[in-house]
């Protein structure tokens, strides 16, 4: 199971575009509400999450994804999920401001990472990569809303190990870059 954490103020496309891509690609995804089951994004879009933050089943965890918005770091459930994923080498994804959460935890030491401009100082121990998306081992980061599709496709390719399937999905979704 891929857990995508949503807290009030999250960036809608940074969360929902990857959810859509992963589900189209056959990946099981649960949106996780931090602080409630209905979460409101930065642009007023309300999302009814699949599960609450206390309903995570670590034994089913395949990846942890943090979309932009800085309200995730305070959550004990987010911190515990990141610890669990990091200890087991599971995929950890973060986009926009969320890579700062990984930097504060020390998960980016010795890695290349992308983030939203202005958060570079929070990528503690990382080499800043000025690119839309960056994969370094089990960590996938992206710079912001404009990279949401690339982030989603990179997550799909990484989780399935099937670049051809990710490329085929791009074609069916008419994604051209």
JSON list of C-alpha atoms in Angstrom, two decimals:
[
{"chain": "A", "resi": 1, "resn": "UNK", "atom": "CA", "xyz": [0.00, 0.00, 0.00]},
{"chain": "A", "resi": 2, "resn": "UNK", "atom": "CA", "xyz": [1.19, 3.51, -0.83]},
{"chain": "A", "resi": 3, "resn": "UNK", "atom": "CA", "xyz": [0.18, 6.03, 1.80]},
{"chain": "A", "resi": 4, "resn": "UNK", "atom": "CA", "xyz": [-0.22, 9.65, 0.69]},
{"chain": "A", "resi": 5, "resn": "UNK", "atom": "CA", "xyz": [-0.62, 11.95, 3.66]},
{"chain": "A", "resi": 6, "resn": "UNK", "atom": "CA", "xyz": [-2.88, 15.00, 3.39]},
{"chain": "A", "resi": 7, "resn": "UNK", "atom": "CA", "xyz": [-3.03, 17.80, 5.94]},
{"chain": "A", "resi": 8, "resn": "UNK", "atom": "CA", "xyz": [-5.03, 21.01, 5.72]},
{"chain": "A", "resi": 9, "resn": "UNK", "atom": "CA", "xyz": [-3.35, 23.36, 3.29]},
{"chain": "A", "resi": 10, "resn": "UNK", "atom": "CA", "xyz": [-1.90, 20.60, 1.09]},
{"chain": "A", "resi": 11, "resn": "UNK", "atom": "CA", "xyz": [-1.33, 21.41, -2.57]},
{"chain": "A", "resi": 12, "resn": "UNK", "atom": "CA", "xyz": [-4.15, 19.64, -4.39]},
{"chain": "A", "resi": 13, "resn": "UNK", "atom": "CA", "xyz": [-2.46, 18.76, -7.67]},
{"chain": "A", "resi": 14, "resn": "UNK", "atom": "CA", "xyz": [0.74, 17.66, -5.92]},
{"chain": "A", "resi": 15, "resn": "UNK", "atom": "CA", "xyz": [-1.32, 15.03, -4.11]},
{"chain": "A", "resi": 16, "resn": "UNK", "atom": "CA", "xyz": [-4.14, 14.11, -6.45]},
{"chain": "A", "resi": 17, "resn": "UNK", "atom": "CA", "xyz": [-2.20, 13.88, -9.72]},
{"chain": "A", "resi": 18, "resn": "UNK", "atom": "CA", "xyz": [0.18, 11.23, -8.26]},
{"chain": "A", "resi": 19, "resn": "UNK", "atom": "CA", "xyz": [-2.78, 9.39, -6.65]},
{"chain": "A", "resi": 20, "resn": "UNK", "atom": "CA", "xyz": [-4.50, 9.25, -10.04]},
{"chain": "A", "resi": 21, "resn": "UNK", "atom": "CA", "xyz": [-1.38, 8.12, -11.91]},
{"chain": "A", "resi": 22, "resn": "UNK", "atom": "CA", "xyz": [-0.53, 5.44, -9.37]},
{"chain": "A", "resi": 23, "resn": "UNK", "atom": "CA", "xyz": [-4.08, 4.06, -9.31]},
{"chain": "A", "resi": 24, "resn": "UNK", "atom": "CA", "xyz": [-4.24, 4.02, -13.12]},
{"chain": "A", "resi": 25, "resn": "UNK", "atom": "CA", "xyz": [-0.95, 2.11, -12.99]},
{"chain": "A", "resi": 26, "resn": "UNK", "atom": "CA", "xyz": [-2.42, -0.55, -10.71]},
{"chain": "A", "resi": 27, "resn": "UNK", "atom": "CA", "xyz": [-0.84, 0.58, -7.45]},
{"chain": "A", "resi": 28, "resn": "UNK", "atom": "CA", "xyz": [-2.91, 0.43, -4.28]},
{"chain": "A", "resi": 29, "resn": "UNK", "atom": "CA", "xyz": [-3.02, 3.91, -2.78]},
{"chain": "A", "resi": 30, "resn": "UNK", "atom": "CA", "xyz": [-4.68, 5.24, 0.36]},
{"chain": "A", "resi": 31, "resn": "UNK", "atom": "CA", "xyz": [-5.01, 8.93, 1.08]},
{"chain": "A", "resi": 32, "resn": "UNK", "atom": "CA", "xyz": [-4.40, 9.48, 4.78]},
{"chain": "A", "resi": 33, "resn": "UNK", "atom": "CA", "xyz": [-6.11, 12.36, 6.55]},
{"chain": "A", "resi": 34, "resn": "UNK", "atom": "CA", "xyz": [-3.89, 14.10, 9.10]},
{"chain": "A", "resi": 35, "resn": "UNK", "atom": "CA", "xyz": [-6.16, 15.64, 11.72]},
{"chain": "A", "resi": 36, "resn": "UNK", "atom": "CA", "xyz": [-9.44, 14.40, 10.28]},
{"chain": "A", "resi": 37, "resn": "UNK", "atom": "CA", "xyz": [-11.10, 12.49, 7.48]},
{"chain": "A", "resi": 38, "resn": "UNK", "atom": "CA", "xyz": [-11.99, 15.57, 5.41]},
{"chain": "A", "resi": 39, "resn": "UNK", "atom": "CA", "xyz": [-9.00, 17.70, 4.51]},
{"chain": "A", "resi": 40, "resn": "UNK", "atom": "CA", "xyz": [-9.09, 21.05, 2.74]},
{"chain": "A", "resi": 41, "resn": "UNK", "atom": "CA", "xyz": [-6.35, 21.91, 0.30]},
{"chain": "A", "resi": 42, "resn": "UNK", "atom": "CA", "xyz": [-4.61, 25.24, -0.22]},
{"chain": "A", "resi": 43, "resn": "UNK", "atom": "CA", "xyz": [-7.12, 26.20, -2.91]},
{"chain": "A", "resi": 44, "resn": "UNK", "atom": "CA", "xyz": [-10.27, 25.24, -1.06]},
{"chain": "A", "resi": 45, "resn": "UNK", "atom": "CA", "xyz": [-10.76, 21.76, -2.53]},
{"chain": "A", "resi": 46, "resn": "UNK", "atom": "CA", "xyz": [-12.05, 19.35, 0.10]},
{"chain": "A", "resi": 47, "resn": "UNK", "atom": "CA", "xyz": [-10.93, 15.75, -0.03]},
{"chain": "A", "resi": 48, "resn": "UNK", "atom": "CA", "xyz": [-12.52, 12.89, 1.88]},
{"chain": "A", "resi": 49, "resn": "UNK", "atom": "CA", "xyz": [-9.52, 10.73, 2.75]},
{"chain": "A", "resi": 50, "resn": "UNK", "atom": "CA", "xyz": [-9.56, 6.95, 2.49]},
{"chain": "A", "resi": 51, "resn": "UNK", "atom": "CA", "xyz": [-8.29, 6.45, 6.05]},
{"chain": "A", "resi": 52, "resn": "UNK", "atom": "CA", "xyz": [-7.30, 8.42, 9.12]},
{"chain": "A", "resi": 53, "resn": "UNK", "atom": "CA", "xyz": [-3.74, 8.78, 10.33]},
{"chain": "A", "resi": 54, "resn": "UNK", "atom": "CA", "xyz": [-4.25, 6.13, 13.01]},
{"chain": "A", "resi": 55, "resn": "UNK", "atom": "CA", "xyz": [-5.44, 3.48, 10.53]},
{"chain": "A", "resi": 56, "resn": "UNK", "atom": "CA", "xyz": [-2.13, 2.85, 8.77]},
{"chain": "A", "resi": 57, "resn": "UNK", "atom": "CA", "xyz": [-1.03, -0.78, 8.56]},
{"chain": "A", "resi": 58, "resn": "UNK", "atom": "CA", "xyz": [2.75, -0.65, 8.55]},
{"chain": "A", "resi": 59, "resn": "UNK", "atom": "CA", "xyz": [3.04, -4.28, 7.45]},
{"chain": "A", "resi": 60, "resn": "UNK", "atom": "CA", "xyz": [1.26, -3.36, 4.18]},
{"chain": "A", "resi": 61, "resn": "UNK", "atom": "CA", "xyz": [3.35, -0.25, 3.54]},
{"chain": "A", "resi": 62, "resn": "UNK", "atom": "CA", "xyz": [5.08, -0.03, 0.17]},
{"chain": "A", "resi": 63, "resn": "UNK", "atom": "CA", "xyz": [5.76, 3.71, 0.12]},
{"chain": "A", "resi": 64, "resn": "UNK", "atom": "CA", "xyz": [5.12, 6.99, 1.92]},
{"chain": "A", "resi": 65, "resn": "UNK", "atom": "CA", "xyz": [4.35, 10.11, -0.11]},
{"chain": "A", "resi": 66, "resn": "UNK", "atom": "CA", "xyz": [4.22, 13.67, 1.23]},
{"chain": "A", "resi": 67, "resn": "UNK", "atom": "CA", "xyz": [2.63, 16.28, -1.04]},
{"chain": "A", "resi": 68, "resn": "UNK", "atom": "CA", "xyz": [3.42, 19.96, -0.60]},
{"chain": "A", "resi": 69, "resn": "UNK", "atom": "CA", "xyz": [2.27, 21.92, 2.35]},
{"chain": "A", "resi": 70, "resn": "UNK", "atom": "CA", "xyz": [4.15, 22.30, 5.57]},
{"chain": "A", "resi": 71, "resn": "UNK", "atom": "CA", "xyz": [1.52, 20.95, 7.94]},
{"chain": "A", "resi": 72, "resn": "UNK", "atom": "CA", "xyz": [2.70, 17.32, 7.77]},
{"chain": "A", "resi": 73, "resn": "UNK", "atom": "CA", "xyz": [5.82, 17.55, 9.90]},
{"chain": "A", "resi": 74, "resn": "UNK", "atom": "CA", "xyz": [3.94, 17.94, 13.20]},
{"chain": "A", "resi": 75, "resn": "UNK", "atom": "CA", "xyz": [2.06, 14.65, 12.78]},
{"chain": "A", "resi": 76, "resn": "UNK", "atom": "CA", "xyz": [3.33, 11.72, 14.85]},
{"chain": "A", "resi": 77, "resn": "UNK", "atom": "CA", "xyz": [1.75, 9.36, 12.30]},
{"chain": "A", "resi": 78, "resn": "UNK", "atom": "CA", "xyz": [3.74, 10.96, 9.47]},
{"chain": "A", "resi": 79, "resn": "UNK", "atom": "CA", "xyz": [6.93, 10.79, 11.53]},
{"chain": "A", "resi": 80, "resn": "UNK", "atom": "CA", "xyz": [6.32, 7.13, 12.43]},
{"chain": "A", "resi": 81, "resn": "UNK", "atom": "CA", "xyz": [5.53, 6.18, 8.84]},
{"chain": "A", "resi": 82, "resn": "UNK", "atom": "CA", "xyz": [8.71, 7.89, 7.62]},
{"chain": "A", "resi": 83, "resn": "UNK", "atom": "CA", "xyz": [10.75, 6.09, 10.29]},
{"chain": "A", "resi": 84, "resn": "UNK", "atom": "CA", "xyz": [9.23, 2.74, 9.32]},
{"chain": "A", "resi": 85, "resn": "UNK", "atom": "CA", "xyz": [9.81, 3.32, 5.60]},
{"chain": "A", "resi": 86, "resn": "UNK", "atom": "CA", "xyz": [13.36, 4.59, 6.09]},
{"chain": "A", "resi": 87, "resn": "UNK", "atom": "CA", "xyz": [14.35, 1.67, 8.31]},
{"chain": "A", "resi": 88, "resn": "UNK", "atom": "CA", "xyz": [13.18, -0.78, 5.63]},
{"chain": "A", "resi": 89, "resn": "UNK", "atom": "CA", "xyz": [14.41, 1.08, 2.55]},
{"chain": "A", "resi": 90, "resn": "UNK", "atom": "CA", "xyz": [10.88, 1.64, 1.26]},
{"chain": "A", "resi": 91, "resn": "UNK", "atom": "CA", "xyz": [10.13, 4.36, -1.27]},
{"chain": "A", "resi": 92, "resn": "UNK", "atom": "CA", "xyz": [9.70, 7.82, 0.24]},
{"chain": "A", "resi": 93, "resn": "UNK", "atom": "CA", "xyz": [8.41, 10.63, -1.95]},
{"chain": "A", "resi": 94, "resn": "UNK", "atom": "CA", "xyz": [8.05, 14.33, -1.23]},
{"chain": "A", "resi": 95, "resn": "UNK", "atom": "CA", "xyz": [7.17, 17.28, -3.42]},
{"chain": "A", "resi": 96, "resn": "UNK", "atom": "CA", "xyz": [7.33, 21.08, -3.08]},
{"chain": "A", "resi": 97, "resn": "UNK", "atom": "CA", "xyz": [7.95, 22.08, 0.56]},
{"chain": "A", "resi": 98, "resn": "UNK", "atom": "CA", "xyz": [7.62, 18.50, 1.84]},
{"chain": "A", "resi": 99, "resn": "UNK", "atom": "CA", "xyz": [11.26, 17.49, 1.13]},
{"chain": "A", "resi": 100, "resn": "UNK", "atom": "CA", "xyz": [12.07, 19.80, 4.06]},
{"chain": "A", "resi": 101, "resn": "UNK", "atom": "CA", "xyz": [10.40, 17.23, 6.34]},
{"chain": "A", "resi": 102, "resn": "UNK", "atom": "CA", "xyz": [12.84, 14.61, 5.05]},
{"chain": "A", "resi": 103, "resn": "UNK", "atom": "CA", "xyz": [15.76, 16.99, 5.50]},
{"chain": "A", "resi": 104, "resn": "UNK", "atom": "CA", "xyz": [14.82, 17.76, 9.09]},
{"chain": "A", "resi": 105, "resn": "UNK", "atom": "CA", "xyz": [14.72, 14.01, 9.81]},
{"chain": "A", "resi": 106, "resn": "UNK", "atom": "CA", "xyz": [18.18, 13.48, 8.33]},
{"chain": "A", "resi": 107, "resn": "UNK", "atom": "CA", "xyz": [16.82, 11.27, 5.54]},
{"chain": "A", "resi": 108, "resn": "UNK", "atom": "CA", "xyz": [18.51, 13.29, 2.79]},
{"chain": "A", "resi": 109, "resn": "UNK", "atom": "CA", "xyz": [22.11, 13.06, 4.02]},
{"chain": "A", "resi": 110, "resn": "UNK", "atom": "CA", "xyz": [24.37, 12.31, 1.08]},
{"chain": "A", "resi": 111, "resn": "UNK", "atom": "CA", "xyz": [21.48, 12.38, -1.41]},
{"chain": "A", "resi": 112, "resn": "UNK", "atom": "CA", "xyz": [20.43, 14.67, -4.23]},
{"chain": "A", "resi": 113, "resn": "UNK", "atom": "CA", "xyz": [17.03, 16.28, -3.69]},
{"chain": "A", "resi": 114, "resn": "UNK", "atom": "CA", "xyz": [14.69, 18.78, -5.33]},
{"chain": "A", "resi": 115, "resn": "UNK", "atom": "CA", "xyz": [12.31, 21.15, -3.56]},
{"chain": "A", "resi": 116, "resn": "UNK", "atom": "CA", "xyz": [10.31, 24.34, -3.95]},
{"chain": "A", "resi": 117, "resn": "UNK", "atom": "CA", "xyz": [12.58, 27.41, -4.20]},
{"chain": "A", "resi": 118, "resn": "UNK", "atom": "CA", "xyz": [13.36, 28.80, -0.76]},
{"chain": "A", "resi": 119, "resn": "UNK", "atom": "CA", "xyz": [13.42, 25.42, 0.99]},
{"chain": "A", "resi": 120, "resn": "UNK", "atom": "CA", "xyz": [16.94, 24.46, -0.12]},
{"chain": "A", "resi": 121, "resn": "UNK", "atom": "CA", "xyz": [18.33, 25.25, 3.35]},
{"chain": "A", "resi": 122, "resn": "UNK", "atom": "CA", "xyz": [15.98, 22.63, 4.82]},
{"chain": "A", "resi": 123, "resn": "UNK", "atom": "CA", "xyz": [17.41, 19.82, 2.69]},
{"chain": "A", "resi": 124, "resn": "UNK", "atom": "CA", "xyz": [19.88, 19.15, 5.48]},
{"chain": "A", "resi": 125, "resn": "UNK", "atom": "CA", "xyz": [22.80, 17.05, 4.27]},
{"chain": "A", "resi": 126, "resn": "UNK", "atom": "CA", "xyz": [21.54, 16.89, 0.68]},
{"chain": "A", "resi": 127, "resn": "UNK", "atom": "CA", "xyz": [22.90, 18.21, -2.56]},
{"chain": "A", "resi": 128, "resn": "UNK", "atom": "CA", "xyz": [20.22, 20.47, -4.02]},
{"chain": "A", "resi": 129, "resn": "UNK", "atom": "CA", "xyz": [19.14, 19.36, -7.49]},
{"chain": "A", "resi": 130, "resn": "UNK", "atom": "CA", "xyz": [17.60, 22.16, -9.54]},
{"chain": "A", "resi": 131, "resn": "UNK", "atom": "CA", "xyz": [15.41, 19.79, -11.56]},
{"chain": "A", "resi": 132, "resn": "UNK", "atom": "CA", "xyz": [11.66, 19.03, -11.63]},
{"chain": "A", "resi": 133, "resn": "UNK", "atom": "CA", "xyz": [12.09, 15.55, -10.14]},
{"chain": "A", "resi": 134, "resn": "UNK", "atom": "CA", "xyz": [15.00, 13.74, -8.52]},
{"chain": "A", "resi": 135, "resn": "UNK", "atom": "CA", "xyz": [15.42, 10.12, -7.52]},
{"chain": "A", "resi": 136, "resn": "UNK", "atom": "CA", "xyz": [18.30, 9.10, -5.30]},
{"chain": "A", "resi": 137, "resn": "UNK", "atom": "CA", "xyz": [17.98, 5.55, -4.08]},
{"chain": "A", "resi": 138, "resn": "UNK", "atom": "CA", "xyz": [14.66, 5.12, -2.31]},
{"chain": "A", "resi": 139, "resn": "UNK", "atom": "CA", "xyz": [14.02, 8.89, -2.07]},
{"chain": "A", "resi": 140, "resn": "UNK", "atom": "CA", "xyz": [12.04, 10.71, -4.77]},
{"chain": "A", "resi": 141, "resn": "UNK", "atom": "CA", "xyz": [11.64, 14.47, -4.56]},
{"chain": "A", "resi": 142, "resn": "UNK", "atom": "CA", "xyz": [10.10, 17.11, -6.79]},
{"chain": "A", "resi": 143, "resn": "UNK", "atom": "CA", "xyz": [10.05, 20.90, -6.99]},
{"chain": "A", "resi": 144, "resn": "UNK", "atom": "CA", "xyz": [6.36, 21.77, -7.02]},
{"chain": "A", "resi": 145, "resn": "UNK", "atom": "CA", "xyz": [2.96, 21.75, -8.67]},
{"chain": "A", "resi": 146, "resn": "UNK", "atom": "CA", "xyz": [4.33, 21.97, -12.20]},
{"chain": "A", "resi": 147, "resn": "UNK", "atom": "CA", "xyz": [6.21, 18.71, -11.62]},
{"chain": "A", "resi": 148, "resn": "UNK", "atom": "CA", "xyz": [3.21, 16.76, -10.27]},
{"chain": "A", "resi": 149, "resn": "UNK", "atom": "CA", "xyz": [2.82, 14.61, -13.41]},
{"chain": "A", "resi": 150, "resn": "UNK", "atom": "CA", "xyz": [6.55, 13.88, -13.66]},
{"chain": "A", "resi": 151, "resn": "UNK", "atom": "CA", "xyz": [6.59, 13.06, -9.94]},
{"chain": "A", "resi": 152, "resn": "UNK", "atom": "CA", "xyz": [3.63, 10.69, -10.31]},
{"chain": "A", "resi": 153, "resn": "UNK", "atom": "CA", "xyz": [5.14, 8.90, -13.32]},
{"chain": "A", "resi": 154, "resn": "UNK", "atom": "CA", "xyz": [8.53, 8.56, -11.60]},
{"chain": "A", "resi": 155, "resn": "UNK", "atom": "CA", "xyz": [6.81, 7.12, -8.53]},
{"chain": "A", "resi": 156, "resn": "UNK", "atom": "CA", "xyz": [4.93, 4.65, -10.73]},
{"chain": "A", "resi": 157, "resn": "UNK", "atom": "CA", "xyz": [8.05, 3.60, -12.61]},
{"chain": "A", "resi": 158, "resn": "UNK", "atom": "CA", "xyz": [9.97, 3.16, -9.36]},
{"chain": "A", "resi": 159, "resn": "UNK", "atom": "CA", "xyz": [7.22, 1.23, -7.57]},
{"chain": "A", "resi": 160, "resn": "UNK", "atom": "CA", "xyz": [6.55, -1.13, -10.49]},
{"chain": "A", "resi": 161, "resn": "UNK", "atom": "CA", "xyz": [10.08, -1.33, -11.85]},
{"chain": "A", "resi": 162, "resn": "UNK", "atom": "CA", "xyz": [8.46, -1.06, -15.27]},
{"chain": "A", "resi": 163, "resn": "UNK", "atom": "CA", "xyz": [9.52, 2.01, -17.26]},
{"chain": "A", "resi": 164, "resn": "UNK", "atom": "CA", "xyz": [7.66, 0.77, -20.36]},
{"chain": "A", "resi": 165, "resn": "UNK", "atom": "CA", "xyz": [4.36, 0.60, -18.46]},
{"chain": "A", "resi": 166, "resn": "UNK", "atom": "CA", "xyz": [4.86, 4.13, -17.14]},
{"chain": "A", "resi": 167, "resn": "UNK", "atom": "CA", "xyz": [5.63, 5.34, -20.68]},
{"chain": "A", "resi": 168, "resn": "UNK", "atom": "CA", "xyz": [2.52, 3.60, -22.00]},
{"chain": "A", "resi": 169, "resn": "UNK", "atom": "CA", "xyz": [0.38, 5.26, -19.32]},
{"chain": "A", "resi": 170, "resn": "UNK", "atom": "CA", "xyz": [1.82, 8.62, -20.37]},
{"chain": "A", "resi": 171, "resn": "UNK", "atom": "CA", "xyz": [0.60, 7.91, -23.91]},
{"chain": "A", "resi": 172, "resn": "UNK", "atom": "CA", "xyz": [-2.89, 6.87, -22.79]},
{"chain": "A", "resi": 173, "resn": "UNK", "atom": "CA", "xyz": [-3.16, 10.03, -20.67]},
{"chain": "A", "resi": 174, "resn": "UNK", "atom": "CA", "xyz": [-1.92, 12.12, -23.63]},
{"chain": "A", "resi": 175, "resn": "UNK", "atom": "CA", "xyz": [0.99, 13.38, -21.52]},
{"chain": "A", "resi": 176, "resn": "UNK", "atom": "CA", "xyz": [3.56, 14.89, -23.85]},
{"chain": "A", "resi": 177, "resn": "UNK", "atom": "CA", "xyz": [6.82, 16.32, -22.75]}
]
